[in-house]
Coordinates of C-alpha atoms in Angstrom, one line a residue:
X1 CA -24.9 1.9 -2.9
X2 CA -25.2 -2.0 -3.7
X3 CA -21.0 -3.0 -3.3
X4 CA -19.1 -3.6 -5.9
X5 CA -18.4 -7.2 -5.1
X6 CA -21.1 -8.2 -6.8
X7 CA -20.1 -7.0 -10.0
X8 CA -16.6 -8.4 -9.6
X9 CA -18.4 -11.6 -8.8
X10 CA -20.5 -11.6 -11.4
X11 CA -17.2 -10.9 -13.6
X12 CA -16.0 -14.0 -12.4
X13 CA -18.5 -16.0 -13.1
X14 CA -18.5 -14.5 -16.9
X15 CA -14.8 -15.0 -17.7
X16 CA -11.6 -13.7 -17.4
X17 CA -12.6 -10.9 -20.4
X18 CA -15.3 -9.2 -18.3
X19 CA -12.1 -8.8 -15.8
X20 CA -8.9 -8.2 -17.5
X21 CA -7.6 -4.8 -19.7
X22 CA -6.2 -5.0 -22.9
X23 CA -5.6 -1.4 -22.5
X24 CA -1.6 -0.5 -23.6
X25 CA 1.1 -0.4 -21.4
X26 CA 0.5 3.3 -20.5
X27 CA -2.9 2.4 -19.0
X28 CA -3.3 -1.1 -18.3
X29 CA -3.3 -0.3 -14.4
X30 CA -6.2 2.2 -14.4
X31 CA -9.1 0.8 -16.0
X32 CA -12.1 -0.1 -14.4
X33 CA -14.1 -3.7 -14.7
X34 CA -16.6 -4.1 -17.3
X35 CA -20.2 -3.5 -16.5
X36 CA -20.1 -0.5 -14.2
X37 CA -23.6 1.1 -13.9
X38 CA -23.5 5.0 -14.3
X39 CA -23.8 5.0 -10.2
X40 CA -20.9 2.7 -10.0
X41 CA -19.0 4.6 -12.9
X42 CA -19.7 8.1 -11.2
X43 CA -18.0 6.4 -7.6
X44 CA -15.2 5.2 -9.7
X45 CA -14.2 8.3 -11.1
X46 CA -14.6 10.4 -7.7
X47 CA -12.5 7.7 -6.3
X48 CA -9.7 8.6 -8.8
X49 CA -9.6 11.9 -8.4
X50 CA -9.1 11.8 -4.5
X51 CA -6.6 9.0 -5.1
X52 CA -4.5 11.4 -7.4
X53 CA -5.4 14.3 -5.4
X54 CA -2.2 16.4 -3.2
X55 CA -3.3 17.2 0.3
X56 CA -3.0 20.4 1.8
X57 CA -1.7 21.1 4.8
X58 CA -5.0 24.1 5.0
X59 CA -7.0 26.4 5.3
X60 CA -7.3 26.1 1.4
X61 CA -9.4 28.1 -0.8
X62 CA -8.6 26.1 -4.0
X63 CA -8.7 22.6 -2.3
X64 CA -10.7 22.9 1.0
X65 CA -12.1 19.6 0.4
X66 CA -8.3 18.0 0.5
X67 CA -6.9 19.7 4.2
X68 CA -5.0 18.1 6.3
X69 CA -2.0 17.0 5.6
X70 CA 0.7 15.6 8.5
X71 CA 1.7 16.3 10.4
X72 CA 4.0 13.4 9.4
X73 CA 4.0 12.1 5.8
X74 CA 6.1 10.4 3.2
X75 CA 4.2 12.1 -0.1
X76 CA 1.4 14.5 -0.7
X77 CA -0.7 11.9 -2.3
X78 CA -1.6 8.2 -2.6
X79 CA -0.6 8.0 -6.5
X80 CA 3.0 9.7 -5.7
X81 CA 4.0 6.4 -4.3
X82 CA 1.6 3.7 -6.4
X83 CA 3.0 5.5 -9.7
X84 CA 0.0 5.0 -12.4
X85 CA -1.4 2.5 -10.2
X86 CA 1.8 0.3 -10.1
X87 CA 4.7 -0.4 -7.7
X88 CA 7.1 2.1 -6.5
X89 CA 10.8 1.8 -7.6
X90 CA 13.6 1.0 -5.3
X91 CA 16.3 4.0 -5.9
X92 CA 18.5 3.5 -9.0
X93 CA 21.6 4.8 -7.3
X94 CA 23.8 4.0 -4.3
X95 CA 23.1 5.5 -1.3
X96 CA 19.6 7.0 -3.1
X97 CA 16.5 8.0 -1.0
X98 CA 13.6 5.6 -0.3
X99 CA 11.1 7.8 -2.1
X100 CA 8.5 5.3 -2.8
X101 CA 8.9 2.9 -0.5
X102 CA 7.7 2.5 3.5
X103 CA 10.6 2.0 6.0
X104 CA 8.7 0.0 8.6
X105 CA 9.9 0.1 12.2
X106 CA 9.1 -2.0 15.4
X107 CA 10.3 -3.2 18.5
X108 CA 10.1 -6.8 20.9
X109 CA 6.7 -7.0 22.0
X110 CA 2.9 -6.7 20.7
X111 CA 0.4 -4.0 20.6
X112 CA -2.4 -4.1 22.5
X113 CA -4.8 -5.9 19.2
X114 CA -1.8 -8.3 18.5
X115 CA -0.1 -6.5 15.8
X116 CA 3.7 -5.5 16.0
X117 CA 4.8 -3.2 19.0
X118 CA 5.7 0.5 17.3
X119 CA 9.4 2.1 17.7
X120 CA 8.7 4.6 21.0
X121 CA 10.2 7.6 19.1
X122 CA 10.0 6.9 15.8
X123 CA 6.5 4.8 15.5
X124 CA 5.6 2.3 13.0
X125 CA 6.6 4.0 9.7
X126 CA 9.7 6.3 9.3
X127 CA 8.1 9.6 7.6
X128 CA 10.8 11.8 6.3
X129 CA 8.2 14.6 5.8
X130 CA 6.9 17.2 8.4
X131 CA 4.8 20.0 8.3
X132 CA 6.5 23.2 9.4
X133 CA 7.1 22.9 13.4
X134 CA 7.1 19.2 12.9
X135 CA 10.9 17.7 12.3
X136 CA 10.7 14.7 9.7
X137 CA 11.9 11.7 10.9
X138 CA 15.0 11.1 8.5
X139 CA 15.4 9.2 5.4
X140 CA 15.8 5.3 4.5
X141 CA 18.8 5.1 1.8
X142 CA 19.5 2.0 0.0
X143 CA 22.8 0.5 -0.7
X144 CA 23.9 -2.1 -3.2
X145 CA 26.3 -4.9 -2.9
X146 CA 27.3 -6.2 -6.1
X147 CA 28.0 -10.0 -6.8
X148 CA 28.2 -12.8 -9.1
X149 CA 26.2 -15.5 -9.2
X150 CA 26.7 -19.0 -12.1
X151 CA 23.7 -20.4 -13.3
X152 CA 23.2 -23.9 -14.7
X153 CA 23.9 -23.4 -17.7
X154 CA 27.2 -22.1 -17.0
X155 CA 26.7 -18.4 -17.4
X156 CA 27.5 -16.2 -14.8
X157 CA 25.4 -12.9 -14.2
X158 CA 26.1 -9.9 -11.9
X159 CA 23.3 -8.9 -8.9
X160 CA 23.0 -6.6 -6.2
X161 CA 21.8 -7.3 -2.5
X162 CA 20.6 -4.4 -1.0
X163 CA 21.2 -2.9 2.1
X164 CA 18.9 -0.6 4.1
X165 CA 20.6 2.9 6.4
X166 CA 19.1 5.7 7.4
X167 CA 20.2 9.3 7.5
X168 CA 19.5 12.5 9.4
X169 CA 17.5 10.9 12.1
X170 CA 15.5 13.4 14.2
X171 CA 15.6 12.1 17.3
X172 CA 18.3 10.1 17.5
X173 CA 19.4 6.5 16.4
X174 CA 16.7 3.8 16.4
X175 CA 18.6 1.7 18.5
X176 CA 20.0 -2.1 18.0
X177 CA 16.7 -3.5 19.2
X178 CA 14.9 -2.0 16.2
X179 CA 13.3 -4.1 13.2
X180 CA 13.5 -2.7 10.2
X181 CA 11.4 -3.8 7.6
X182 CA 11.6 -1.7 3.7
X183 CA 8.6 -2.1 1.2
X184 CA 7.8 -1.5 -1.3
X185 CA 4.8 0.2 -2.7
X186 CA 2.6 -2.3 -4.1
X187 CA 0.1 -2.1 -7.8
X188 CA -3.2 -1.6 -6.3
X189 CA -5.3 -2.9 -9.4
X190 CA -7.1 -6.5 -8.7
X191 CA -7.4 -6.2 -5.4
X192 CA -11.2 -6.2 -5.3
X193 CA -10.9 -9.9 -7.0
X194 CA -8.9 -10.2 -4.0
X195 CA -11.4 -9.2 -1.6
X196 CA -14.0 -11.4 -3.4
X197 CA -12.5 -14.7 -2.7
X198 CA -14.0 -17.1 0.3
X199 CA -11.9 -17.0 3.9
X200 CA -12.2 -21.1 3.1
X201 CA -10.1 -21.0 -0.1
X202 CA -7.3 -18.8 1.1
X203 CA -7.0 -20.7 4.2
X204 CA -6.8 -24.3 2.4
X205 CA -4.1 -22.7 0.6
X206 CA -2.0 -21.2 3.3
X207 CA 0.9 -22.1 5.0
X208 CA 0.5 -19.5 8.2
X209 CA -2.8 -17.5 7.9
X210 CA -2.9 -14.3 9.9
X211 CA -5.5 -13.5 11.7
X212 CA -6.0 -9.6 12.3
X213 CA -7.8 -6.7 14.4
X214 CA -10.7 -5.5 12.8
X215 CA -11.0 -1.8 13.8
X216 CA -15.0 -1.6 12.4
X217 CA -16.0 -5.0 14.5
X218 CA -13.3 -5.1 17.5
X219 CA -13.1 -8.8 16.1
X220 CA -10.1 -10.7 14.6
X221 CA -10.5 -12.0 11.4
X222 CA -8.4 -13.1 8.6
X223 CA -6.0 -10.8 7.4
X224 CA -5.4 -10.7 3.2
X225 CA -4.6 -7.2 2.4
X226 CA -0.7 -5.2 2.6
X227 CA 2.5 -7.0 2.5
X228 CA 2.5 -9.4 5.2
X229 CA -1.8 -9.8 5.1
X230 CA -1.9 -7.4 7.8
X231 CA -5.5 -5.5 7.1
X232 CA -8.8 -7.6 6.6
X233 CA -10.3 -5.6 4.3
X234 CA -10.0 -2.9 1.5
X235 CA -11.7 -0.1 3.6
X236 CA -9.3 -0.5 6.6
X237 CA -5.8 -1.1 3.9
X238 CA -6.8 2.0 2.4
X239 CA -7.8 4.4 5.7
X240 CA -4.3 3.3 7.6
X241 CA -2.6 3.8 4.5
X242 CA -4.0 7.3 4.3
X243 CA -3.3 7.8 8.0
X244 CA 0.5 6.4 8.0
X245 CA 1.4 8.0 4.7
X246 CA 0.0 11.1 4.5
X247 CA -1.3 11.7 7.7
X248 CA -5.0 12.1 6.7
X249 CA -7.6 10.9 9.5
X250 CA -10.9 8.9 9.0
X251 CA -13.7 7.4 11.5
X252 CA -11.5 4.6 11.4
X253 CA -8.5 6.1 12.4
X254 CA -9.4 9.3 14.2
X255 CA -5.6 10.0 15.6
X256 CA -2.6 11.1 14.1
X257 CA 0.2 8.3 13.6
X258 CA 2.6 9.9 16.2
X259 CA 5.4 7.9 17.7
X260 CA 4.0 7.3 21.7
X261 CA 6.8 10.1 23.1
X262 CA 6.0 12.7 19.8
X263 CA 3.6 15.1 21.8
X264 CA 4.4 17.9 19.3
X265 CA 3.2 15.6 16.6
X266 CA -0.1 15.2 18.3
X267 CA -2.2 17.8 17.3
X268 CA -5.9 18.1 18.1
X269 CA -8.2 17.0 15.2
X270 CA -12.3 17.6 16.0
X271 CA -13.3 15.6 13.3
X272 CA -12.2 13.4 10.0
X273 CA -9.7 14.9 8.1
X274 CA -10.8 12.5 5.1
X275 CA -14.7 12.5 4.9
X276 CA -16.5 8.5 5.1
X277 CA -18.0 9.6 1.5
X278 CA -14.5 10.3 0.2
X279 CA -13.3 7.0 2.0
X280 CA -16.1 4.8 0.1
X281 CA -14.9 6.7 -2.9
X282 CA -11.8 5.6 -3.0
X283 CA -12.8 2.3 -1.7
X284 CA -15.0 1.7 -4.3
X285 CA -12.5 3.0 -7.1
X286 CA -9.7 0.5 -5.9
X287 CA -12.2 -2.5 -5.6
X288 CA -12.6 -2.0 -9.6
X289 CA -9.7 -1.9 -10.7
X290 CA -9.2 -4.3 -13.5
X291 CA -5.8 -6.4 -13.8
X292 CA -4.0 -6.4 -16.8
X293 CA -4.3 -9.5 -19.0
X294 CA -1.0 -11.5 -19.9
X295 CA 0.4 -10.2 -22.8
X296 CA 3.1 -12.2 -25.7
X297 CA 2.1 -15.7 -24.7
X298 CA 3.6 -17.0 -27.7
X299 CA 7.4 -15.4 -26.8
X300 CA 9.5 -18.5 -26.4
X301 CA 10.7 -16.5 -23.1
X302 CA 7.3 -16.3 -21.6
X303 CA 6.4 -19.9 -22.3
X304 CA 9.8 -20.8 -20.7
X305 CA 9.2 -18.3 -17.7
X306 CA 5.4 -20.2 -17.4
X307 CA 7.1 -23.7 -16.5
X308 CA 9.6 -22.1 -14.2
X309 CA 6.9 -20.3 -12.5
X310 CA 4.9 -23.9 -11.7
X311 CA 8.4 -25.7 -11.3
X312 CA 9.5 -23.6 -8.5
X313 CA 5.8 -23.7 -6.3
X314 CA 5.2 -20.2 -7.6
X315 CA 1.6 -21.1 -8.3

């Protein structure tokens, strides 16, 4: 199938119009590019339904194509945490669970590929799920410290710093050596724009590039994709974020995200628990997601919020 980034290209080169919704609020996030072919449209569509699909854990009758499931995971499906497409929400509540975020956890050292040495009993991601004879790890909860803050003008406004715990640990406390790092789910429309833009120009922009493993190549390349640029490429962001979150395997990542001392976790899997047709699917789906265009340029509010933006190096 000729790639998508072609079309986005070609998008690019037509304008912002052939690029951005003006779809409402409700669905702004879910709409594809213009100009998909009825081969691209058809990939587009499968690639939504997986994205919104709940795994199983299986054998399933109803869903045999969706099996698999854990034996660690933090939701049953990708939209659970990227809600319509968007962000996840921090929790509204003191002491609430981290339902749609990733508690990400790591110790002194590096991995083998460079990247950040994984918590020996816990791994790299805190999974609060299990599949039955599989504990779940425990929960992050987030606190909130209020306090005030004046502004330059001389009002004064009230915020909250948060602060990260976690709760019914499995197998014991992470220890004072752990980092702890809680994210956020991220919106997951424009990333294919993303994808389409030359290593030159994002290096003559940035201040500390990072350079990554590629699993496909065994090479290290630049790394643009997940919160800290950690993934080179859409296809490998999306198959670790299957594997970590929902536990679902691919040709890319053919093991089980177990912690190094889980052995219960690791379970025997004799091939790909998510298919590289379903993979491309999805790919392919998230690579065309069009971002929203901006939306009440005339508000006095947004102008003002415009010249902040550039004023503070935002841009």
């Amino acid at each position: 199938m000729k790639r998508f980034g072609v079309l986005l290209c070609a998008a690019m080169l037509a304008g912002a119009a052939r690029y951005e919704t003006n779809s409402p609020a409700s669905e702004a996030f879910i709409q594809p590019i213009e100009g998909l072919d009825g081969e691209h449209a058809a990939s587009f569509r499968k690639g939504s339904g997986i994205f919104r699909q709940a795994w199983v854990i299986g054998p399933s009758q109803d869903h045999p194509d969706f099996v698999g499931l854990g034996p660690l995971y933090n939701r049953l499906s990708c939209i659970a945490c990227h809600v319509k497409n968007g962000r996840g929400a921090a929790p509204d509540s003191e002491n609430g669970v981290a339902r749609t975020m990733a508690a990400r956890l790591s110790v002194e050292g590096k991995d083998a590929p460079g990247g950040p040495r994984v918590h020996p009993d816990y791994g790299a991601q805190l999974n609060p799920e299990g599949v039955p004879g599989v504990a779940g790890e425990g929960q992050a909860v987030v606190d909130y410290a209020g306090f005030d803050v004046a502004l330059s003008d001389g009002a004064t406004v009230r915020l909250r710093r948060p602060t990260l715990a976690f709760r019914n640990l499995a197998y014991g406390p992470l220890g004072p050596e752990t980092k702890t790092s809680l994210r956020n789910a991220p919106p997951v429309f424009g990333l294919g724009l993303l994808e389409s833009v030359a290593d030159a120009e994002i290096l003559a922009g940035a201040g500390r590039p990072n350079f990554v493993f590629t699993v496909e190549t065994g090479q290290r390349t630049l790394g643009r994709f997940g919160l800290k640029a950690n993934q080179p490429n859409l296809k490998q962001q999306i198959a670790n974020a299957f594997v970590e979150d929902i536990g679902i395997t691919s040709s890319l990542f053919p093991a089980e995200s177990c912690a190094p001392t889980r052995s219960e976790c690791r379970r025997g899997v004799s091939t790909p628990e998510l298919t590289d047709a379903q993979l491309d699917a999805v790919v392919n789906y998230i690579r065309a997601l069009a971002p929203p265009a901006r939306r009440n340029l005339d508000d006095p509010r947004v102008k003002d919020g415009d010249v902040l933006f550039h004023d503070i190096g935002c841009s």
